[in-house]
XYZ file of C-alpha atoms in Angstrom:
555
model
C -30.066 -41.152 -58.006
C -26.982 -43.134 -58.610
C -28.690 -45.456 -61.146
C -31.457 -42.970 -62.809
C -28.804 -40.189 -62.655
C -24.899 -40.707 -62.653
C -24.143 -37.693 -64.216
C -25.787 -35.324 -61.037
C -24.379 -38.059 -58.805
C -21.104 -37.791 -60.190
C -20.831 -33.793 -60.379
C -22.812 -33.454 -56.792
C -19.924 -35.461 -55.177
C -16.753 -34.202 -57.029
C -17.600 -30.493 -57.277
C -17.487 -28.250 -53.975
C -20.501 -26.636 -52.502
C -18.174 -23.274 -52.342
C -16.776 -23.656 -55.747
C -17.466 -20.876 -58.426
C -19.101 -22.988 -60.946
C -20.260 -21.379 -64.585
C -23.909 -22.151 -64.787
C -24.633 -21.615 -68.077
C -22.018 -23.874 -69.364
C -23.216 -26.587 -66.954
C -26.432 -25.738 -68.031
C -25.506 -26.551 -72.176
C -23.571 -30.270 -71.008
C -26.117 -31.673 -68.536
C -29.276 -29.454 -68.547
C -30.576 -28.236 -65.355
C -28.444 -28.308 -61.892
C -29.897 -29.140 -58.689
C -29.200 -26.327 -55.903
C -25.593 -26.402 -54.451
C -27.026 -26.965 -50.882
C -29.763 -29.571 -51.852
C -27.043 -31.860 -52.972
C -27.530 -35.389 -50.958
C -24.137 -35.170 -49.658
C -24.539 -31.517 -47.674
C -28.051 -32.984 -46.378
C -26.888 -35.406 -44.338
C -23.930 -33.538 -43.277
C -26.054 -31.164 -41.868
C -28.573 -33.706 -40.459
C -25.632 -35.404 -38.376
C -24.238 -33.853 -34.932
C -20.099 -33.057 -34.688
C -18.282 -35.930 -33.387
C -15.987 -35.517 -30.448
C -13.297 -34.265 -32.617
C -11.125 -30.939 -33.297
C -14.534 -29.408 -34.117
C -16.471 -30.118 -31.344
C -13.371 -29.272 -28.881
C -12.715 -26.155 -30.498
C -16.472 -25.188 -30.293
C -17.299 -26.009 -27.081
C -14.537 -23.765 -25.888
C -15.796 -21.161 -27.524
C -19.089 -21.729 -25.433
C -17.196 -21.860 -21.992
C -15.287 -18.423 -22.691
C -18.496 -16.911 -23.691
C -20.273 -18.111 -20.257
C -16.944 -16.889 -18.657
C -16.438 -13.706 -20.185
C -19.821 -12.436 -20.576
C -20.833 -13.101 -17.155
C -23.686 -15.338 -17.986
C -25.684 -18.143 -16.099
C -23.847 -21.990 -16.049
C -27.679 -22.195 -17.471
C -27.337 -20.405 -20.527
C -27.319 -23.630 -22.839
C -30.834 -24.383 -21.049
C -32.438 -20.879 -22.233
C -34.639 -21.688 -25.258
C -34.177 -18.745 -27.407
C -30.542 -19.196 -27.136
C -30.414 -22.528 -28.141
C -32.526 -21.796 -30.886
C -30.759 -19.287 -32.473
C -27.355 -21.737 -32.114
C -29.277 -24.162 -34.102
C -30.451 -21.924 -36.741
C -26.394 -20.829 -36.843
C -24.981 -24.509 -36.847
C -27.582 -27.435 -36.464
C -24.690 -29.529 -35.840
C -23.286 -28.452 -33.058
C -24.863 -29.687 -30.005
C -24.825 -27.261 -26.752
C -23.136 -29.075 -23.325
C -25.031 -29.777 -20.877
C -25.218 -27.855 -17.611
C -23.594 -30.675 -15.607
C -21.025 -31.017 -18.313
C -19.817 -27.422 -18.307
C -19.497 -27.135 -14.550
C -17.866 -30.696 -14.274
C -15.726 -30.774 -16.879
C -15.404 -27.984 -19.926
C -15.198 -25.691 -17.286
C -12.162 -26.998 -15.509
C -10.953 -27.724 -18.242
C -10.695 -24.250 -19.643
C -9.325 -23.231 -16.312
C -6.555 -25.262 -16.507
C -5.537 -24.334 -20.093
C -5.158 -20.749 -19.328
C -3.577 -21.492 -15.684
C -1.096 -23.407 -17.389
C -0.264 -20.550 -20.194
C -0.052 -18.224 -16.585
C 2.195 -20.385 -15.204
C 4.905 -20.382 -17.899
C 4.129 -17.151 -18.450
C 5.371 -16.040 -14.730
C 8.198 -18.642 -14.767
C 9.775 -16.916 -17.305
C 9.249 -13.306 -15.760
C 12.053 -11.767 -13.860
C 9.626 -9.631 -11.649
C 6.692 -9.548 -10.248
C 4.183 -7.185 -8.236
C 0.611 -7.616 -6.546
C -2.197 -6.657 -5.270
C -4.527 -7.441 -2.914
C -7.587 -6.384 -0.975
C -10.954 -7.542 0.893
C -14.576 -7.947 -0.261
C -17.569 -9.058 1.592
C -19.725 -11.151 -0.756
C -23.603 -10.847 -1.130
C -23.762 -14.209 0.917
C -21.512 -12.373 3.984
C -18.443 -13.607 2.764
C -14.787 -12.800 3.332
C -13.391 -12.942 0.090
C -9.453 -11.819 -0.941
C -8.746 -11.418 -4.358
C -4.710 -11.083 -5.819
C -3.974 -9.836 -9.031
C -0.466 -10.234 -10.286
C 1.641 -7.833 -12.687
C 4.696 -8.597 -15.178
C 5.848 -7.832 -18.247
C 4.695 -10.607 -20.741
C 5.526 -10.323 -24.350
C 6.941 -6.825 -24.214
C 3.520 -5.448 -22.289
C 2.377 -4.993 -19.106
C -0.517 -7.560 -17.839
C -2.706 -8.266 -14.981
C -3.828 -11.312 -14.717
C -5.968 -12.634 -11.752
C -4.305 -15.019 -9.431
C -6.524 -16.285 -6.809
C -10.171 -15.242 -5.541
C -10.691 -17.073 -2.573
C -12.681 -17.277 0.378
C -10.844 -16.116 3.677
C -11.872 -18.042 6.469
C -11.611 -16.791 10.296
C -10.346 -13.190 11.456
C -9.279 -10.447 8.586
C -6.083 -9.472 10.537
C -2.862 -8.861 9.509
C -1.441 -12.673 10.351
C -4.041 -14.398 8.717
C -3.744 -12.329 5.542
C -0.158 -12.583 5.525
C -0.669 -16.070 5.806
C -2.948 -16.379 2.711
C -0.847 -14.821 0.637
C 2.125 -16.184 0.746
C 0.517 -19.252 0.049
C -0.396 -18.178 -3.029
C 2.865 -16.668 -3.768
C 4.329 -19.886 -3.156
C 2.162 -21.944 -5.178
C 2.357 -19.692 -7.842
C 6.128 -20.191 -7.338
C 6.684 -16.124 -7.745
C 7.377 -15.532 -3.706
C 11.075 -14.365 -4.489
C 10.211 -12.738 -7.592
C 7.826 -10.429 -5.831
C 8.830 -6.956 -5.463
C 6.051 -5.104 -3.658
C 2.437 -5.279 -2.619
C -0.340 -2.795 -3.527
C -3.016 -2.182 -1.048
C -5.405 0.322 0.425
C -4.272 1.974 3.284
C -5.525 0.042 5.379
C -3.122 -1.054 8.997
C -3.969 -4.874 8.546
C -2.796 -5.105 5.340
C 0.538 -2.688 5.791
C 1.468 -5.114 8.845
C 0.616 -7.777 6.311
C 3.314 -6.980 3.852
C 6.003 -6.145 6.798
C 5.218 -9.872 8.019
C 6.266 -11.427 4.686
C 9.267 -8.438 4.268
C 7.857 -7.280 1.243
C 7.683 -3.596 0.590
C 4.579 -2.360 0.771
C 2.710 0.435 -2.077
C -0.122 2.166 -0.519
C -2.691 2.580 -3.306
C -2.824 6.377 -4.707
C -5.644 6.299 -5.906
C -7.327 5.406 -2.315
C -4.948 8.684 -0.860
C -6.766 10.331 -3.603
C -10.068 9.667 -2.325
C -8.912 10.414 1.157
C -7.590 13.852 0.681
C -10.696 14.900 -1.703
C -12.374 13.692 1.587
C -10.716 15.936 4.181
C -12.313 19.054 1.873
C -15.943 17.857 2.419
C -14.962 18.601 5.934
C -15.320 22.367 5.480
C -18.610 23.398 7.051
C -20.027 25.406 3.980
C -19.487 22.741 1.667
C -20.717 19.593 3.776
C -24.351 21.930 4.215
C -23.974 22.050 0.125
C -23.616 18.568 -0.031
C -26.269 17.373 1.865
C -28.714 19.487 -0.387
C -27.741 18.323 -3.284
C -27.768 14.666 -1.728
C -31.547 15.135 -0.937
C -32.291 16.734 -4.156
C -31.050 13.614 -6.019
C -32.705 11.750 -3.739
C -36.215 13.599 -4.518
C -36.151 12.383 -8.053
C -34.590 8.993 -7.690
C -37.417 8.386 -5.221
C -40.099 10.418 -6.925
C -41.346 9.307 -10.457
C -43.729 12.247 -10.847
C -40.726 13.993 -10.510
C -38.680 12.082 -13.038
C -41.122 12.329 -15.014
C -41.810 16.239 -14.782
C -37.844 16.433 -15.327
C -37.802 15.058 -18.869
C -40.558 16.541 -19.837
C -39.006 19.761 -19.257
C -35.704 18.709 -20.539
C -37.547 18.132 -24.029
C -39.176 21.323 -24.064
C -36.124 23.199 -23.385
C -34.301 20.436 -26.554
C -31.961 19.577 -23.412
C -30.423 15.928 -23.188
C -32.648 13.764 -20.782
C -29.548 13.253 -18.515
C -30.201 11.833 -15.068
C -28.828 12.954 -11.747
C -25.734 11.232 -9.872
C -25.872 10.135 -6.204
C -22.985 10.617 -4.371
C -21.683 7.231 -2.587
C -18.701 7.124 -0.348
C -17.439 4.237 -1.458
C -17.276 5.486 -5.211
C -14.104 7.704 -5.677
C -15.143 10.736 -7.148
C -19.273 10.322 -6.770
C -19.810 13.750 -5.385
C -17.550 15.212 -8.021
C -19.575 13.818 -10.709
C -22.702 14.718 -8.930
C -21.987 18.167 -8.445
C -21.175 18.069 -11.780
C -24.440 17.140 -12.956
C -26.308 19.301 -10.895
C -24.436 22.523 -12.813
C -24.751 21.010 -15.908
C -28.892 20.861 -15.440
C -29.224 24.028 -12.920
C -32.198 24.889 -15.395
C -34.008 22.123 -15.358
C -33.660 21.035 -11.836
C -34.983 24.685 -10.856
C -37.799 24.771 -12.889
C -38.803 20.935 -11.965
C -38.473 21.548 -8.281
C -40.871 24.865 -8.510
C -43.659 22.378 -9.931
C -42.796 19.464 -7.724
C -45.002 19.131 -4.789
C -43.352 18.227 -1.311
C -39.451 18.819 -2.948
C -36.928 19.269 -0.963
C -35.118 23.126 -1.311
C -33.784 24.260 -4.149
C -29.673 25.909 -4.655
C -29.506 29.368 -4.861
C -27.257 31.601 -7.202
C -24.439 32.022 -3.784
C -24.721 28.062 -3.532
C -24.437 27.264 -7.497
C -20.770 29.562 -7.890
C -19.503 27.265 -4.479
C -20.182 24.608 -6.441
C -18.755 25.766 -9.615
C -15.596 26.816 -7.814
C -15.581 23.399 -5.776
C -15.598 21.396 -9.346
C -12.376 23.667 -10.524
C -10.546 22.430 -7.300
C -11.968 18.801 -7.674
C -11.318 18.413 -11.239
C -7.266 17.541 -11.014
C -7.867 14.984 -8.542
C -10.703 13.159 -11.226
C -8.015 13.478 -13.708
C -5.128 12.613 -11.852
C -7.682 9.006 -10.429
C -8.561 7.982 -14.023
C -5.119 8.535 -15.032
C -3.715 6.540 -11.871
C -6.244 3.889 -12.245
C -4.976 1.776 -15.181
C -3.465 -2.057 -15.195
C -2.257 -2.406 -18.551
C 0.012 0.347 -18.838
C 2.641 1.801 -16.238
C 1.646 3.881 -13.623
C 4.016 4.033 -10.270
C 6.160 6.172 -12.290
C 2.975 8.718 -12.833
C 2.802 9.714 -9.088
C 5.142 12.007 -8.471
C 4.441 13.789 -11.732
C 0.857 13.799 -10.675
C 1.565 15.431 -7.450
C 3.024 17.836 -9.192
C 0.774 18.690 -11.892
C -1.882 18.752 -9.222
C -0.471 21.601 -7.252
C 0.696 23.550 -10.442
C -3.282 23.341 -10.534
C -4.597 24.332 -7.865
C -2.000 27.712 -8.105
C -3.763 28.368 -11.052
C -7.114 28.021 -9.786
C -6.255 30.357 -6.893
C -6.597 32.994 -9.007
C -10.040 32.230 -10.126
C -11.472 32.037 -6.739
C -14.136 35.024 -5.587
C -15.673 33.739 -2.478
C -14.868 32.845 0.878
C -15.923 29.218 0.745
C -14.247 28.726 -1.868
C -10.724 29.831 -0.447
C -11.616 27.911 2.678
C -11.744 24.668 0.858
C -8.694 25.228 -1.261
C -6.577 26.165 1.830
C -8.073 22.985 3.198
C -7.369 21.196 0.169
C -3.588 22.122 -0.038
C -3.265 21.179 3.467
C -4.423 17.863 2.615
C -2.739 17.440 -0.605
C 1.025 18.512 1.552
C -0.602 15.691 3.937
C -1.231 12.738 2.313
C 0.434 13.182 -1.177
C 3.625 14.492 -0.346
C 4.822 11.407 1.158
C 4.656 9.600 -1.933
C 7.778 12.069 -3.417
C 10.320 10.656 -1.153
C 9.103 7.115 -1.353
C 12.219 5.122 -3.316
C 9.956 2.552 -5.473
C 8.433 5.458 -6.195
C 11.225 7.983 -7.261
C 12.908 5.134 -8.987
C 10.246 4.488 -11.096
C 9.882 8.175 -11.957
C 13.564 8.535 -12.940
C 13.359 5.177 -15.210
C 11.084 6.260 -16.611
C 12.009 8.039 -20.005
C 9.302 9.737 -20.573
C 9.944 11.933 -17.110
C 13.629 11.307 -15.849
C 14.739 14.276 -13.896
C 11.893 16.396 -15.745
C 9.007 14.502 -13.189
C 10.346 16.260 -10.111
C 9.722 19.555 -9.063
C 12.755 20.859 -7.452
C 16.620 20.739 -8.369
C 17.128 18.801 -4.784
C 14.538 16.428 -5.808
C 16.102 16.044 -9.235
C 19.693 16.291 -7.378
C 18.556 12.946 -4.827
C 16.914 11.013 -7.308
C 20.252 10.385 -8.944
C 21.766 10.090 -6.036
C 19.387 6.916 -5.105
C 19.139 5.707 -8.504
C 23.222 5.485 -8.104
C 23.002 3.367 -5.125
C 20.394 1.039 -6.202
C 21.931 0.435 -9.289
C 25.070 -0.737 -7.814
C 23.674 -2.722 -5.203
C 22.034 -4.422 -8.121
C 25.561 -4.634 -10.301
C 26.858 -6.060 -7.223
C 24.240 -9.004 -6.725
C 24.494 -9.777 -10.488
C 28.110 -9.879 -10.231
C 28.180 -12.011 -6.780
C 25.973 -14.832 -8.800
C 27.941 -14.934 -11.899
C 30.742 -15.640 -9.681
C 29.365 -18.409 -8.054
C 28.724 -20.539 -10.878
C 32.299 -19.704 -12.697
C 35.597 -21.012 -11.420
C 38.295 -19.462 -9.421
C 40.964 -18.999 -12.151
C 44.020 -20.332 -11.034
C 47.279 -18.307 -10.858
C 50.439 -19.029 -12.613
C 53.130 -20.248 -10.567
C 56.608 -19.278 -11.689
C 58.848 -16.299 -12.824
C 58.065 -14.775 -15.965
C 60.560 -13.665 -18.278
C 58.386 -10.906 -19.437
C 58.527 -7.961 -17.901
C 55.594 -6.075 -19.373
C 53.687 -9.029 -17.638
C 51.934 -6.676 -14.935
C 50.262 -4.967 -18.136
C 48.013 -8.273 -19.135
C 46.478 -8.503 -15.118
C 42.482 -7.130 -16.219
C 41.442 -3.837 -15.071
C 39.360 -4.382 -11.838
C 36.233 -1.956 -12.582
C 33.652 -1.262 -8.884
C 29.866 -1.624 -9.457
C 29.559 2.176 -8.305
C 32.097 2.870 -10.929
C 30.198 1.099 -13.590
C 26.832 2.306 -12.411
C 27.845 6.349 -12.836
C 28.653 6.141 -16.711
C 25.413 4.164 -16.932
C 23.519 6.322 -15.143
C 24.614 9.369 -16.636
C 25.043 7.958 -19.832
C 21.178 7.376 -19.851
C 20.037 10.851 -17.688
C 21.843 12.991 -20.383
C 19.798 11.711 -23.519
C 16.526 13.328 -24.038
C 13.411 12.298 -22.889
C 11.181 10.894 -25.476
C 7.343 12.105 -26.319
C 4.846 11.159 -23.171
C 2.642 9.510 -26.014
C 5.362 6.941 -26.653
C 5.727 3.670 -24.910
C 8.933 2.823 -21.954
C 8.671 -0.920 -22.443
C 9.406 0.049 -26.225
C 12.663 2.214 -25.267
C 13.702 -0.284 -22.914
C 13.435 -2.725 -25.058
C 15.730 -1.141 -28.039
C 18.407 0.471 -25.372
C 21.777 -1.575 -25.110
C 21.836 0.202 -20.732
C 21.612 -2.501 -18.541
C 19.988 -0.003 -16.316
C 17.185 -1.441 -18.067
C 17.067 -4.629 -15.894
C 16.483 -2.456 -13.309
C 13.669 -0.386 -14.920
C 11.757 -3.753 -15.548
C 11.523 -4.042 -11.597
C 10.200 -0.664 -10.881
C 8.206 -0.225 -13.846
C 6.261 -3.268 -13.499
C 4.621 -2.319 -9.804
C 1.033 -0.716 -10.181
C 0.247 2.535 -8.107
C -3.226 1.667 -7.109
C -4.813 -1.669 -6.159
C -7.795 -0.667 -8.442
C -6.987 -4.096 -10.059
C -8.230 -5.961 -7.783
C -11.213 -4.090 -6.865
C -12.005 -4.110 -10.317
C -12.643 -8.344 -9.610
C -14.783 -7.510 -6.678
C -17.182 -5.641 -9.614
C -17.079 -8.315 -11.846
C -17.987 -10.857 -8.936
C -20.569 -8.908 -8.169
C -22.387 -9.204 -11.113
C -21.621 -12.930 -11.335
C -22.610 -13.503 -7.437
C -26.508 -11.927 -7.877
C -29.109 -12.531 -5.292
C -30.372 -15.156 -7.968
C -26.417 -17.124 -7.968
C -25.965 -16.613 -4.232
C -25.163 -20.309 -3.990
C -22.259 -20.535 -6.716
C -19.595 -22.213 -4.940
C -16.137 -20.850 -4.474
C -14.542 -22.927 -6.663
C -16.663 -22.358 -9.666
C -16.366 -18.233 -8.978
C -13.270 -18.848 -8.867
C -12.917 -20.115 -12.250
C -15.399 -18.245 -13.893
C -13.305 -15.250 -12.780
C -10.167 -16.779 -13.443
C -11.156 -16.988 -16.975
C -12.616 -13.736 -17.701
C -9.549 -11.816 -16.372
C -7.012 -13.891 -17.756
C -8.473 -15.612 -21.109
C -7.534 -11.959 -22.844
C -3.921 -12.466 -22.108
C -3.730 -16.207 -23.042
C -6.136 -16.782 -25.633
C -5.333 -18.836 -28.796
């Protein structure tokens, strides 16, 4: 080419493959040009494999956080379709081998992002968890701890640990567990509470380390939307509906009969919801359901052989009334269940809007079972939620927040003792902040001598008290406005010149529900299948590690 043609040779290796070249002009100088990508230099570049460069590195990561964050098989590079369509992509870039990835890109990846977390929580202030129990498809005891701080003005939760918990699941040996990994995350004496079921071992847990503890809201939820199933008329309901799900989960004729009637009557081909225990709100959603496709369900059950008994019109308004009185508590769950926004500060204002609710629902209830489960409702809401409104992390967090302030609490006593504690706290905190600034500054050292000045009492500084200080603060920030709920605290905080706001960072930063780190457990549990029962801790470990935490850290 170089000796039959120098002029292609010389244009092939000076122009760019992705230059905008004029054709036609080309085409008048040197005749006919070969095709851009046929060029000798662009063949063998795509013939050879990356080296281990920038490339490669930056590739191969790519790869790991896919495996990681997608929740696919270690053997993924190993599946032939896949690694045909990589090399139809890029033919030179070479997929690691399995061995590789688990020995090496793997760990490595970890330890990029767990370095990112740690400088990320050496330079927070404050710090919350949470914590809780999950037995693994292989019969394992694992705990999982989720940590929360503000990070670059917003609120994250990165994983922290998902180990494997060896010997008894009492409150010493969890205690013991995590404060190691408090202490070799170095946060113990930034933590500020613990979130957690409501479970004994793990409040005992968080007395043994002397952390305050944050019973999970979303679990009281659960509980007190519990107590109401206890009411005779509805538990019979229940159980009917139970088996009628049941019938067509079981049944495929029945399935089957079910959409085809659901297309004749140009109806959505939803399916029904079975109600599990352990899924907060199941039988809210499933009764639910069951209104939404009262047609169908009736007419598929009347052609069904063997089905179970249908629900009559009395049965169906129950229902109907039982979703009105179960619907705040959904709301008030979703609402309750979020990690990247704050939500301790929602409680009380929850409670509240909860109760205005079910006043208002009052009014819209005919029959007798359905007054019998709101009484029993209310009891159980004055029960288990109530609690939570004298709780100080609690109405601190309310009160700093400026979205709510005084407006989150329901009575002029409530209002009247949350400023009363936010006060106290805030001087106690002055007072720290002023006993370590004093420790690292000098004693100044008096004057010794008779002045000949006798205004000289005038220049001694005025000696203001951390309670004094913490009143104009206080009221200086209760007396603006609130701003609109659809606007962001961290953002206020931020742009406010109140040092209150050192202590809104600590309240505002614990989590109201340890839905975090039950959230792991569902991710593990699609990693840990009956087909990857024998992934070892460690690598679990990681693979979680990187799908919670790559979002927060990731270049």
């Amino acid at each position: 080419m170089k000796r039959k043609h120098n002029e292609v040779w010389m244009w092939s290796s000076t122009v760019s493959v992705t230059q905008d070249v004029d054709t036609t002009e080309q085409n008048e100088k040197m005749g006919p040009s070969p095709k851009k990508r046929n060029t000798l230099k662009n063949y063998f570049d795509r013939s050879s494999k990356y080296p281990d460069g920038k490339t490669k590195q930056n590739l191969d990561n790519k790869y790991v956080r896919m495996i990681a964050v997608d929740m696919e098989p270690l053997r993924k590079g190993e599946h032939e379709g896949f690694r045909d369509f990589v090399n139809a992509l890029d033919s030179r870039y070479e997929i690691p081998d399995t061995t590789i990835l688990k020995k090496k890109l793997l760990p490595e990846y970890y330890e990029n992002v767990k370095q990112k977390l740690v400088i990320a929580l050496s330079k927070a202030e404050h710090v919350s968890v949470t914590t809780d129990l999950w037995t693994s498809i292989a019969n394992e005891g694992i705990l999982s701890v989720t940590c929360h701080f503000f990070h670059n003005e917003k609120l994250i939760a990165p994983l922290l640990e998902f180990v494997k918990m060896e010997g008894s699941h009492n409150a010493e040996n969890i205690a013991s567990m995590l404060d190691a990994t408090l202490s070799k995350w170095d946060i113990r004496s930034k933590c500020e509470a613990i979130t957690t079921d409501n479970a004994q071992t793990m409040i005992n847990a968080a007395a043994k380390l002397h952390i305050r503890h944050i019973p999970c809201f979303a679990h009281t939820l659960n509980l007190t939307v519990s107590d109401s199933f206890a009411v005779t008329c509805l538990d019979q309901i229940l159980k009917k509906c139970k088996s009628i799900v049941t019938f067509f989960k079981m049944s495929t004729l029945a399935s089957d009969k079910l959409r085809a009637i659901q297309r004749e009557l140009n109806k959505p081909e939803l399916k029904v919801i079975q109600e599990v225990p352990t899924r907060w709100n199941s039988a809210y959603h499933m009764l639910q359901r069951i209104v939404t496709m009262k047609t169908e369900l009736t007419l598929a059950l009347n052609e069904c052989n063997r089905a179970p008994p249908g629900v009559n019109a009395d049965e169906y308004l129950i229902i109907q009334e039982t979703i009105q009185i179960l619907e705040p508590f959904d709301l008030a769950t979703t609402k309750i269940s979020g990690e990247s926004y704050i939500t301790l500060s929602l409680i009380i204002p929850l409670i509240r809007g909860i109760k205005t609710k079910l006043v208002e629902v009052e009014s819209q209830i005919v029959t007798e079972s359905g007054n019998k489960i709101l009484l029993c409702m209310k009891g159980s809401v004055d029960k288990r939620l109530s609690p939570y409104e004298s709780r100080t992390p609690v109405v601190l967090a309310t009160i700093l927040d400026p979205r709510f302030k005084k407006k989150g609490f329901k009575t002029s006593d409530d209002e009247k003792r949350a400023g009363q504690w936010l006060e106290k706290a805030y001087a106690s905190h002055l007072t720290k902040e002023r006993l370590a600034v004093e420790e690292t500054q000098p004693t100044p050292s008096t004057s010794s001598g008779t002045s000949n000045d006798l205004l000289g009492f005038l220049d001694v500084p005025d000696v203001s008290t951390p309670l004094s200080n913490s009143l104009v603060d206080v009221r200086q920030y209760l007396e603006k406005p609130v701003i609109d709920r659809k606007e962001c605290p961290i953002t206020y905080w931020k742009y406010t010149n109140n040092k209150l706001k050192e202590l809104a960072m600590l309240y505002l930063c614990i989590p109201a529900s340890s839905v975090p780190s039950e959230r792991i457990f569902s991710k593990a549990g699609q990693i840990l299948t009956e087909r990857r029962n024998r992934l070892k801790e460690k690598r679990l470990n990681e693979l979680l590690f990187i799908k919670q935490n790559s979002c927060y850290f990731n270049d």
